[in-house]
mmCIF file of C-alpha atoms and ligand atoms in Angstrom:
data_model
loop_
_atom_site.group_PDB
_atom_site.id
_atom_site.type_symbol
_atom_site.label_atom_id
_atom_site.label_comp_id
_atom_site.label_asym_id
_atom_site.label_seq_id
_atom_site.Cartn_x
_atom_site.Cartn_y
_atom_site.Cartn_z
ATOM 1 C CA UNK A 1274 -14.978 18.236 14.849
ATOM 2 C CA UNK A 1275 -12.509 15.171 15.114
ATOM 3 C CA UNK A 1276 -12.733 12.486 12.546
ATOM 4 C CA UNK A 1277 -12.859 8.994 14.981
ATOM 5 C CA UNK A 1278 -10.968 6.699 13.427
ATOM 6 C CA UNK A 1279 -10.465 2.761 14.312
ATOM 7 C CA UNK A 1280 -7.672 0.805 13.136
ATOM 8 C CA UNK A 1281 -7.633 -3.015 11.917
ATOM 9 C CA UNK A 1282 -4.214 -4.884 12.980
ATOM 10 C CA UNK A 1283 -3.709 -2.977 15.442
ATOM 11 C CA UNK A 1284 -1.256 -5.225 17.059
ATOM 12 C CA UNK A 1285 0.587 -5.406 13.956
ATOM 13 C CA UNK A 1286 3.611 -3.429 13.146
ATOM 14 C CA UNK A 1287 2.051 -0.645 10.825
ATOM 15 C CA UNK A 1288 -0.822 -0.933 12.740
ATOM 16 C CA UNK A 1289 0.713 -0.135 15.923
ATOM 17 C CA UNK A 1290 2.629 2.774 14.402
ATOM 18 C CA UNK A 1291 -0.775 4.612 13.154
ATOM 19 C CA UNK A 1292 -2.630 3.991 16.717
ATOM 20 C CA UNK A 1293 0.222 6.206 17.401
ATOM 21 C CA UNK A 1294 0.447 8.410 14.854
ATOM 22 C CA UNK A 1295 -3.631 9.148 14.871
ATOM 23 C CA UNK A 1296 -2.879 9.285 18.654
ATOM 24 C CA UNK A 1297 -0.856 12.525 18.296
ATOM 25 C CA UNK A 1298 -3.053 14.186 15.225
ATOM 26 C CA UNK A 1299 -5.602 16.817 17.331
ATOM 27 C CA UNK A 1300 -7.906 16.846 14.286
ATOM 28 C CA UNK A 1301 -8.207 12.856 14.653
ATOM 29 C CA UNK A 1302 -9.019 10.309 17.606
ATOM 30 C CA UNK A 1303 -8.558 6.948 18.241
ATOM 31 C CA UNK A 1304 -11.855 5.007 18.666
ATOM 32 C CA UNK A 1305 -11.477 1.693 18.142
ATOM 33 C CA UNK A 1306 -9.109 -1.755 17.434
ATOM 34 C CA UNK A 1307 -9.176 -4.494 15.331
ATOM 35 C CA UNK A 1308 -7.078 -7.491 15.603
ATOM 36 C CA UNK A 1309 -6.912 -11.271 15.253
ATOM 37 C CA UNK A 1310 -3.633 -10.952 18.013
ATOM 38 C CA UNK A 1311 -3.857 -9.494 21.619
ATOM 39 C CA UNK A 1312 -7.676 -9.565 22.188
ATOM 40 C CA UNK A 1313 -8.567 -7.127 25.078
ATOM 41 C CA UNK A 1314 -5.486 -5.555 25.230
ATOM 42 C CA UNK A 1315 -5.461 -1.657 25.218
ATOM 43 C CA UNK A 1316 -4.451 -0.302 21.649
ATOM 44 C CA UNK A 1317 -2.363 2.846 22.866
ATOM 45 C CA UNK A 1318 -0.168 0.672 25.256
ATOM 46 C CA UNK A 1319 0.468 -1.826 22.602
ATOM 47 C CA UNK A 1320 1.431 1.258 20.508
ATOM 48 C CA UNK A 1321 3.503 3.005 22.934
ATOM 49 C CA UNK A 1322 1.515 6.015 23.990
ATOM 50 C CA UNK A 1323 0.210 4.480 27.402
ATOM 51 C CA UNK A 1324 -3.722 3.806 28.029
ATOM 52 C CA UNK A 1325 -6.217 5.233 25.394
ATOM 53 C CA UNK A 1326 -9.127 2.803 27.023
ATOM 54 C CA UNK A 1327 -9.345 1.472 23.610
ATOM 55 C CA UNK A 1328 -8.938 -2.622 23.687
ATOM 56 C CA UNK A 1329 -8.302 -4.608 20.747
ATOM 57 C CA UNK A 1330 -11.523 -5.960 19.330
ATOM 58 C CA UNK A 1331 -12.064 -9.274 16.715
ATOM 59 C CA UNK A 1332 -15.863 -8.198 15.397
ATOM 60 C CA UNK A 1333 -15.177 -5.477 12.743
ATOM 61 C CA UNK A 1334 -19.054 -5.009 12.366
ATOM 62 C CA UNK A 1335 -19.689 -4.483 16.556
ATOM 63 C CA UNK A 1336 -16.302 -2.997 16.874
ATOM 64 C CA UNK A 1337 -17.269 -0.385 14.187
ATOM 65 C CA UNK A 1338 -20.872 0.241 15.272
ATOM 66 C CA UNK A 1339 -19.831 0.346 19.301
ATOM 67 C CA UNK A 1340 -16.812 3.288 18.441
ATOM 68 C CA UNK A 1341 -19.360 5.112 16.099
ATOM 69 C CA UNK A 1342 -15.945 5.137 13.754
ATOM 70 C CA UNK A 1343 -15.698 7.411 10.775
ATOM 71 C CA UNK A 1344 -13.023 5.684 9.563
ATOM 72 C CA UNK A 1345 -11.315 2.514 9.169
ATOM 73 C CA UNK A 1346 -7.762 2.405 8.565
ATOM 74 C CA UNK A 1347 -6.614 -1.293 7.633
ATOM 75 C CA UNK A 1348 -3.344 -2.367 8.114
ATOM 76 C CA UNK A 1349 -3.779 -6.301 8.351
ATOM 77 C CA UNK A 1350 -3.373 -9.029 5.421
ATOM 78 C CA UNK A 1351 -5.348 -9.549 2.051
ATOM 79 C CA UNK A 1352 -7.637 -12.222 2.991
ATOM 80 C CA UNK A 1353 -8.990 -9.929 5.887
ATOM 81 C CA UNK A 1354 -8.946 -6.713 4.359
ATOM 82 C CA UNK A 1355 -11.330 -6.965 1.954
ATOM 83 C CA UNK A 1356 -14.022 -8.420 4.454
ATOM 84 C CA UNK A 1357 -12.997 -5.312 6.910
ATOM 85 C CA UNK A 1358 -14.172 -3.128 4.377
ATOM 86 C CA UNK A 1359 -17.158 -4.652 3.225
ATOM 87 C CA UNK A 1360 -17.916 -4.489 6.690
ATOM 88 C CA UNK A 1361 -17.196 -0.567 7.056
ATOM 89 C CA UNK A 1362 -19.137 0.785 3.798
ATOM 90 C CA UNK A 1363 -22.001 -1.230 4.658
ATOM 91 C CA UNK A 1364 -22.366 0.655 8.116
ATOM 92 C CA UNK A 1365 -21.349 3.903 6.089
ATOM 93 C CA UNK A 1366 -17.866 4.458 7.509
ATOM 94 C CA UNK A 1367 -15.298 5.251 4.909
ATOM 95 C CA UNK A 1368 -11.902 2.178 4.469
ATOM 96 C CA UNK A 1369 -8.194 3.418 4.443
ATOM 97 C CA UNK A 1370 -6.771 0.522 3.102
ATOM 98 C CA UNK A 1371 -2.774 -0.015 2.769
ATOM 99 C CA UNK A 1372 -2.746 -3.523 3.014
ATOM 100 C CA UNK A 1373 -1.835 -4.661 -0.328
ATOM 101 C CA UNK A 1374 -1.890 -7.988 -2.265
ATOM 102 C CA UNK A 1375 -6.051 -7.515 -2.555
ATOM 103 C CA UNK A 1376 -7.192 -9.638 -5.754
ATOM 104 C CA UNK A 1377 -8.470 -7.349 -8.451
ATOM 105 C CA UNK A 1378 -11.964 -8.557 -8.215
ATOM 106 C CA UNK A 1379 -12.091 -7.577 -4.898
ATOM 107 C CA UNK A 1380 -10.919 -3.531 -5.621
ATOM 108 C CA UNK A 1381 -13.615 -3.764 -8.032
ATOM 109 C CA UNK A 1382 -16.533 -4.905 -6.031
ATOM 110 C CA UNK A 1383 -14.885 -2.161 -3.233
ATOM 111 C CA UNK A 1384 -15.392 0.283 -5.820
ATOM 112 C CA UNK A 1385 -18.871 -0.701 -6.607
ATOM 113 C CA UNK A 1386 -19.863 -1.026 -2.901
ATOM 114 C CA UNK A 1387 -18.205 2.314 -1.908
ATOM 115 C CA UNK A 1388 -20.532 4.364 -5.047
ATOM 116 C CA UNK A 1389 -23.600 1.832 -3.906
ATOM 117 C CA UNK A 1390 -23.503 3.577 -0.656
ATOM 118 C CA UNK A 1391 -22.071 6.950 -1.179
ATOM 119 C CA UNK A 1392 -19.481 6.403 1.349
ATOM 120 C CA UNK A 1393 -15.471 7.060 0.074
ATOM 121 C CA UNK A 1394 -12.999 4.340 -0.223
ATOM 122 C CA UNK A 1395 -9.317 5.149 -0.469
ATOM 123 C CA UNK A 1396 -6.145 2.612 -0.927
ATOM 124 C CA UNK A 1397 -2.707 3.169 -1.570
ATOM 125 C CA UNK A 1398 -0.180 0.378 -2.512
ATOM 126 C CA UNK A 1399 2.373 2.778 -0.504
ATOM 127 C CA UNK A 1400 1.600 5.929 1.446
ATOM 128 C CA UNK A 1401 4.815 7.558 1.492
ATOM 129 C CA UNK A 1402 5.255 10.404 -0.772
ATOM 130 C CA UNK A 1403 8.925 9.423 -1.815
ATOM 131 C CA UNK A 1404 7.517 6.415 -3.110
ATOM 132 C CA UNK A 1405 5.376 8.225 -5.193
ATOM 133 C CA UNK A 1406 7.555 10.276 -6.787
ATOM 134 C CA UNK A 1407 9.088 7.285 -7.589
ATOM 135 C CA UNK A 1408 6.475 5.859 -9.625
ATOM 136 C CA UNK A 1409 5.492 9.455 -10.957
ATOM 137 C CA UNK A 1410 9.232 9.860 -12.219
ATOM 138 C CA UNK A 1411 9.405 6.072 -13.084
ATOM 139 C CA UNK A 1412 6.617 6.793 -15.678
ATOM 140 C CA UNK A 1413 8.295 9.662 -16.904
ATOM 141 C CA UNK A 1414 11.614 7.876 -17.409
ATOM 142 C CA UNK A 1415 10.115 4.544 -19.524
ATOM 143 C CA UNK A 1416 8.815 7.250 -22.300
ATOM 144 C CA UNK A 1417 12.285 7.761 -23.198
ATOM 145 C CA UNK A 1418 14.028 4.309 -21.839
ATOM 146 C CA UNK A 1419 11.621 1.951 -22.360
ATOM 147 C CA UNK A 1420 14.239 -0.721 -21.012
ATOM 148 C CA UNK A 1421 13.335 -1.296 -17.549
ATOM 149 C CA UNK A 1422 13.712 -3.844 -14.724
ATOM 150 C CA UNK A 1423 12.267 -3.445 -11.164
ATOM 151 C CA UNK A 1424 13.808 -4.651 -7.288
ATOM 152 C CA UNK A 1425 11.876 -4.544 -4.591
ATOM 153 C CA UNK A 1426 13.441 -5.245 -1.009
ATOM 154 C CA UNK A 1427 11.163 -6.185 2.272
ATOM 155 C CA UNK A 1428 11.608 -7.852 5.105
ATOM 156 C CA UNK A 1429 11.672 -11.271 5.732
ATOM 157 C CA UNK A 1430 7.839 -11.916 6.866
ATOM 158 C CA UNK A 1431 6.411 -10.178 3.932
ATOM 159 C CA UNK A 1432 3.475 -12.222 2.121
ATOM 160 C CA UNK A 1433 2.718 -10.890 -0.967
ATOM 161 C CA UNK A 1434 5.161 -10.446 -4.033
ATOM 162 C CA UNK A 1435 5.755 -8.838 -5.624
ATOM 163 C CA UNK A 1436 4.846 -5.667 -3.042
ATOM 164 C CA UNK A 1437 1.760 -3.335 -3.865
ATOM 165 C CA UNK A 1438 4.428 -0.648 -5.084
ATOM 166 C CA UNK A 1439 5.648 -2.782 -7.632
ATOM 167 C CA UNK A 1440 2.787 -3.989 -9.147
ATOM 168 C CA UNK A 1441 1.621 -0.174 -9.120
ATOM 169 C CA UNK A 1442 4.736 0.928 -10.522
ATOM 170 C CA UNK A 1443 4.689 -1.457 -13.414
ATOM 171 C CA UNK A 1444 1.432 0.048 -14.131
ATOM 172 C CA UNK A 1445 2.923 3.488 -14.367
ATOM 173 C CA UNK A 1446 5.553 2.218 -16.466
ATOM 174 C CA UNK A 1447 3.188 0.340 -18.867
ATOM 175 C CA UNK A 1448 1.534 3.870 -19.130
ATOM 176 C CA UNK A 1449 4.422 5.780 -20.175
ATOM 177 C CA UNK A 1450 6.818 2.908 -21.793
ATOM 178 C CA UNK A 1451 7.343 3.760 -25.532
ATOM 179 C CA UNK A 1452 8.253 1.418 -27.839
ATOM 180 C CA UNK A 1453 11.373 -1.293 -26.506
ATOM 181 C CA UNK A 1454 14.563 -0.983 -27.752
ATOM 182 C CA UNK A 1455 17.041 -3.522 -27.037
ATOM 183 C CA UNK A 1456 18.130 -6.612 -29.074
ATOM 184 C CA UNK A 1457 17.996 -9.765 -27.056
ATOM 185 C CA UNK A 1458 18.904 -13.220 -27.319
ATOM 186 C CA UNK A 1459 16.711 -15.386 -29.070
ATOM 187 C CA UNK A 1460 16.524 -17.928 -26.108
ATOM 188 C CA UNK A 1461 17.772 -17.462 -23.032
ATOM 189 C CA UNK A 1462 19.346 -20.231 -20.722
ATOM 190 C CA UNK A 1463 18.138 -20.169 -16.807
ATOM 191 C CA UNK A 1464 20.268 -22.314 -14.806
ATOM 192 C CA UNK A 1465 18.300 -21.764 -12.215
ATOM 193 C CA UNK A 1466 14.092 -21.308 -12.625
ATOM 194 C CA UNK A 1467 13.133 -17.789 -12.142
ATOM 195 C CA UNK A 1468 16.883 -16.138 -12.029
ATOM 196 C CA UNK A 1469 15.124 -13.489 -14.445
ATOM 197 C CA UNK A 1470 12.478 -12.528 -11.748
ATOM 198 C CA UNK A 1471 8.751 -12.511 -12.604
ATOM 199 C CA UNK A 1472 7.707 -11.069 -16.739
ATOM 200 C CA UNK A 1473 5.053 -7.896 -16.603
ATOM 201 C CA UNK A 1474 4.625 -7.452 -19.946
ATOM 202 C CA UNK A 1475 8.584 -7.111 -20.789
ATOM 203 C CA UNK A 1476 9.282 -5.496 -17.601
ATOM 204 C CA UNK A 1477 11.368 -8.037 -15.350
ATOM 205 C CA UNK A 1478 10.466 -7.559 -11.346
ATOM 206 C CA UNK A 1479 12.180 -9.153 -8.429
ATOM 207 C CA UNK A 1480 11.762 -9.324 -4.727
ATOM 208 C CA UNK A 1481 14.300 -9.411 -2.614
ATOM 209 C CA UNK A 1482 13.052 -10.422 0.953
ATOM 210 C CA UNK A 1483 15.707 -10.284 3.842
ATOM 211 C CA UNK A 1484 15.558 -9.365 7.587
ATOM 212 C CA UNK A 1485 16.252 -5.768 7.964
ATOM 213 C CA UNK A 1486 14.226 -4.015 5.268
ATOM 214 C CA UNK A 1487 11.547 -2.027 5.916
ATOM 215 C CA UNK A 1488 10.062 -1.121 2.256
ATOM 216 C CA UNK A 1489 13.076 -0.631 -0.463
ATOM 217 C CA UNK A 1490 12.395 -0.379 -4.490
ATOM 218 C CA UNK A 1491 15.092 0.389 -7.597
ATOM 219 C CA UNK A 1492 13.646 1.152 -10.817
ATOM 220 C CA UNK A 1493 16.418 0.291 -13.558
ATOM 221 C CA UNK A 1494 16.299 1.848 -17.109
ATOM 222 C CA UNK A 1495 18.843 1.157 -19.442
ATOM 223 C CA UNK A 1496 20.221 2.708 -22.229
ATOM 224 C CA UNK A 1497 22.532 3.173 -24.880
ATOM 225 C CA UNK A 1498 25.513 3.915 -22.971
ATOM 226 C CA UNK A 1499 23.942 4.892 -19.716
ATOM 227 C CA UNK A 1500 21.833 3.746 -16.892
ATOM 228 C CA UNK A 1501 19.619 5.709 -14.737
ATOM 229 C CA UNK A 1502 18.388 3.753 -10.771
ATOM 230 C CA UNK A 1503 15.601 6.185 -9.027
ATOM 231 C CA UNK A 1504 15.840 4.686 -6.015
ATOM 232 C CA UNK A 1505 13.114 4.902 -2.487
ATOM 233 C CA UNK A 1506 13.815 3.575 0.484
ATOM 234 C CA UNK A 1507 11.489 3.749 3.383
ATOM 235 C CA UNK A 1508 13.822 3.364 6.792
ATOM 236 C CA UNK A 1509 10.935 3.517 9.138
ATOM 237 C CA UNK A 1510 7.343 3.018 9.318
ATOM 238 C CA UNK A 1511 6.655 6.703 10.232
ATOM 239 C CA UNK A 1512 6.977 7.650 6.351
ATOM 240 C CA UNK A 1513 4.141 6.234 5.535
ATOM 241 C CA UNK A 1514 2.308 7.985 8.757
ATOM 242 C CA UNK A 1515 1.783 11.672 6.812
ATOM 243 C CA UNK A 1516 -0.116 9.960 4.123
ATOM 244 C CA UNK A 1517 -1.923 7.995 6.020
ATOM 245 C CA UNK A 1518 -3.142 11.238 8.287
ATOM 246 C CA UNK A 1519 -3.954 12.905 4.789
ATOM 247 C CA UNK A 1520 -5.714 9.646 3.743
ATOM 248 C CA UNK A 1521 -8.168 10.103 6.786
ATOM 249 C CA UNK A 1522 -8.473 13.447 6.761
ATOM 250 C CA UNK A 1523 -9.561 13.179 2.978
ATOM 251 C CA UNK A 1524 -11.645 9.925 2.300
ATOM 252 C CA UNK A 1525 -15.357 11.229 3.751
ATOM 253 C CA UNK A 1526 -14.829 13.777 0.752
ATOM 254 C CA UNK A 1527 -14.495 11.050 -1.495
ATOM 255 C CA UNK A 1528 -17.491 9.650 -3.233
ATOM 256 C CA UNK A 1529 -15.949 6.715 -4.712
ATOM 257 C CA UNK A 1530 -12.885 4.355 -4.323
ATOM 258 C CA UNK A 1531 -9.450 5.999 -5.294
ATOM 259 C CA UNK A 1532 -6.090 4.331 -5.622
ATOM 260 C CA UNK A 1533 -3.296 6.005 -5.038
ATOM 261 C CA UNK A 1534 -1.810 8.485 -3.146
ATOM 262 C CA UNK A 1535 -1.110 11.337 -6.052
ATOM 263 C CA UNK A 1536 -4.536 11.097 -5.979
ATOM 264 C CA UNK A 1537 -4.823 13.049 -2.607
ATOM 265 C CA UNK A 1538 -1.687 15.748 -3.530
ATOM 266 C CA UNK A 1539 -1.263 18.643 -5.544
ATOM 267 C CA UNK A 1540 1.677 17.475 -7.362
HETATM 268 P P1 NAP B 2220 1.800 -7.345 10.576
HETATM 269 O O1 NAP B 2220 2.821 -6.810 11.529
HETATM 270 O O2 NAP B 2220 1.749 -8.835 10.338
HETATM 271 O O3 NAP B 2220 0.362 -6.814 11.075
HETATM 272 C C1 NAP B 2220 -0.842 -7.301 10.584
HETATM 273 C C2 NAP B 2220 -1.760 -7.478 11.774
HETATM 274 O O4 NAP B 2220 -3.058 -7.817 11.277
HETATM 275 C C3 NAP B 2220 -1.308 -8.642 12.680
HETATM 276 O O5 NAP B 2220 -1.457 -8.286 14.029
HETATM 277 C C4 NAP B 2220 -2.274 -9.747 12.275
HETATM 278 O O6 NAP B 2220 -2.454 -10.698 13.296
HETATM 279 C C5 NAP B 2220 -3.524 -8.933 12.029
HETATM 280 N N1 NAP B 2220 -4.571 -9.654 11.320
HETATM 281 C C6 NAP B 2220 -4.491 -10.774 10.559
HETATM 282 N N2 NAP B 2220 -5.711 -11.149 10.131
HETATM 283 C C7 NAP B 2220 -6.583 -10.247 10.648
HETATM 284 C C8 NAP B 2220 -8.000 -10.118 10.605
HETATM 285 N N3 NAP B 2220 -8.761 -10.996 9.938
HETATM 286 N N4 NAP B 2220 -8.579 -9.066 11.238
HETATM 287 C C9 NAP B 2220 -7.820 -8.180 11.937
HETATM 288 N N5 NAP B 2220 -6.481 -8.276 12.040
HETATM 289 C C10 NAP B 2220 -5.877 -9.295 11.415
HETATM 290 O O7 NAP B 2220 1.974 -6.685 9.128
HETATM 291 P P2 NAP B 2220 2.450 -5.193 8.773
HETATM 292 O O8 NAP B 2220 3.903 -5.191 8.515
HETATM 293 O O9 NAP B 2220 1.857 -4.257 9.759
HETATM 294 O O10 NAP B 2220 1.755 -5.014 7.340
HETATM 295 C C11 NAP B 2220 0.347 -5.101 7.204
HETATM 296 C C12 NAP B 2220 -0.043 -4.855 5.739
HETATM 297 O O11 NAP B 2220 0.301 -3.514 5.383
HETATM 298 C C13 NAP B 2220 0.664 -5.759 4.708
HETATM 299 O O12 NAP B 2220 -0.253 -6.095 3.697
HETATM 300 C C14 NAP B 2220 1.751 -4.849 4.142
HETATM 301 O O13 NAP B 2220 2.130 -5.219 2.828
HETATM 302 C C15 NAP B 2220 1.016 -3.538 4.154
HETATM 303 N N6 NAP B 2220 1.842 -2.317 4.123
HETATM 304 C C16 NAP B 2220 1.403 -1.313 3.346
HETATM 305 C C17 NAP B 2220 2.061 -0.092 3.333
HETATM 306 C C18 NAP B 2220 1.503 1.039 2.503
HETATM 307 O O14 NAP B 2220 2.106 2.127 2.473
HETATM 308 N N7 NAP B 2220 0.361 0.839 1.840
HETATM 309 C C19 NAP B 2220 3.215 0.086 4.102
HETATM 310 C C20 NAP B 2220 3.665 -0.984 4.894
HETATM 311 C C21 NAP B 2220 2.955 -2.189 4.911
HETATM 312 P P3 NAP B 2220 -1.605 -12.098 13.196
HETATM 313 O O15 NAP B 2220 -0.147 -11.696 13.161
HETATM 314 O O16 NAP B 2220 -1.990 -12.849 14.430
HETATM 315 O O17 NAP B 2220 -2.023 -12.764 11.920
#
């Protein structure tokens, strides 16, 4: 039987991209829209795909209950994701979530909420699986060069930095970084606050935000005599659409909240 999914910023640019994407998946089907932007308007036009009869909705709870959704995929901002969901696992449909910048306390009462009612919870700081690989291999590569800085690149109307993906990565680094290496200068001088980019624990990050990147991330070791970059760039939206398909296709399995998209492969 189709899983009925409904989407939350559906207006919105990665919300517009999985009305379609859900649109053309015959296992799934669209059921309902969530937005704060173009109230009443239908979802699949707004996406591309021409009339669904699906119109964009503000009341997550009556929007969820009237499209007898399955599952919610949320594509919208941090302050309104968290209430989306709360909203979903209480009426036992199961949260995609892959809008990032969430406060910690907030995954962790999501994680309580989702085993309170037996209903799965997924989120992923980045659904494309080049990404990662990136943090898989990232983890890999601080066991043996522990000397590592981090750029992110996004566009222009980003919110959050530094993105989910870094903050996710630096948490696969921290797992695999052996001891640091490197002899540095007992002070340094900034001649301008913050030219070193934000401190995780030793690991510098910086965010680069500019008008025409979509989602971009370096990971820099260093070394004695060598460098190694492992570099993923998503181009277009549509790489993150296979793992969000998987994402929906796998979350009523789920008994609990899970982060991350490894979680969900056989890698
Ligand atoms: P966007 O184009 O600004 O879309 C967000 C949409 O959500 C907008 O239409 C926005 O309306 C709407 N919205 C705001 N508050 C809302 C609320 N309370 N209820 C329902 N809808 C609401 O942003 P985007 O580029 O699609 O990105 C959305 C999120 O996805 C960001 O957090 C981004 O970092 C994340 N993201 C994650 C991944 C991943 O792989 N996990 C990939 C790409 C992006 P207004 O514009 O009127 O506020």
């Amino acid at each position: 039987m189709s899983i009925r999914v409904a989407v939350a910023g559906a207006a919105g640019r990665m919300g517009r991209t999985v009305v379609r994407a859900v649109h053309g998946d015959p296992d799934l089907t669209i059921c309902g829209a969530l937005d704060v932007a173009c109230l009443g308007e239908d979802a699949g036009t707004l996406a591309g795909v021409g009339v669904v009869g699906i119109a964009i909705s503000d009341s997550a709870s009556s929007m969820l209950e009237d499209s007898r959704a399955d599952v919610l995929v949320d594509f919208t901002r941090a302050s309104a994701a968290y209430q989306n969901a709360v909203a979903a696992l209480k009426l036992g449909v199961s949260p995609v979530i892959g809008t990032t910048g969430m406060p910690a306390e907030q995954v962790v009462e999501l994680a309580r909420l989702s085993e309170e009612h037996g209903t799965g919870c997924f989120m992923a700081p980045n659904f494309a699986i080049g990404a990662v690989l990136m943090m898989l291999f990232a983890r890999q590569a601080a066991r043996y060069m522990p000397e590592v800085e981090v750029i992110e690149f996004h566009g222009e109307q980003k919110i959050d930095a530094p993105s989910g993906t870094a903050m996710r990565t630096l948490d696969f680094i921290h797992e695999g970084r052996a001891a640091r290496t490197a002899v540095r200068p007992e002070r340094e001088e900034f001649k301008l606050p913050g030219a070193r980019g934000g401190d995780s624990d030793g690991v510098r990050v910086h965010s680069v935000r500019l008008p025409g990147y979509v989602a971009h991330q370096e990971c820099l070791f260093g070394g004695l005599g060598q460098t190694l970059t492992i570099r993923h760039d998503s181009t277009d939206r549509v790489s993150f659409m296979p793992g969000v398909l998987l994402a929906c296709k796998q979350v009523r399995g789920l008994k609990r909240l899970v982060v991350g998209l490894e979680h969900l492969l056989e890698l």
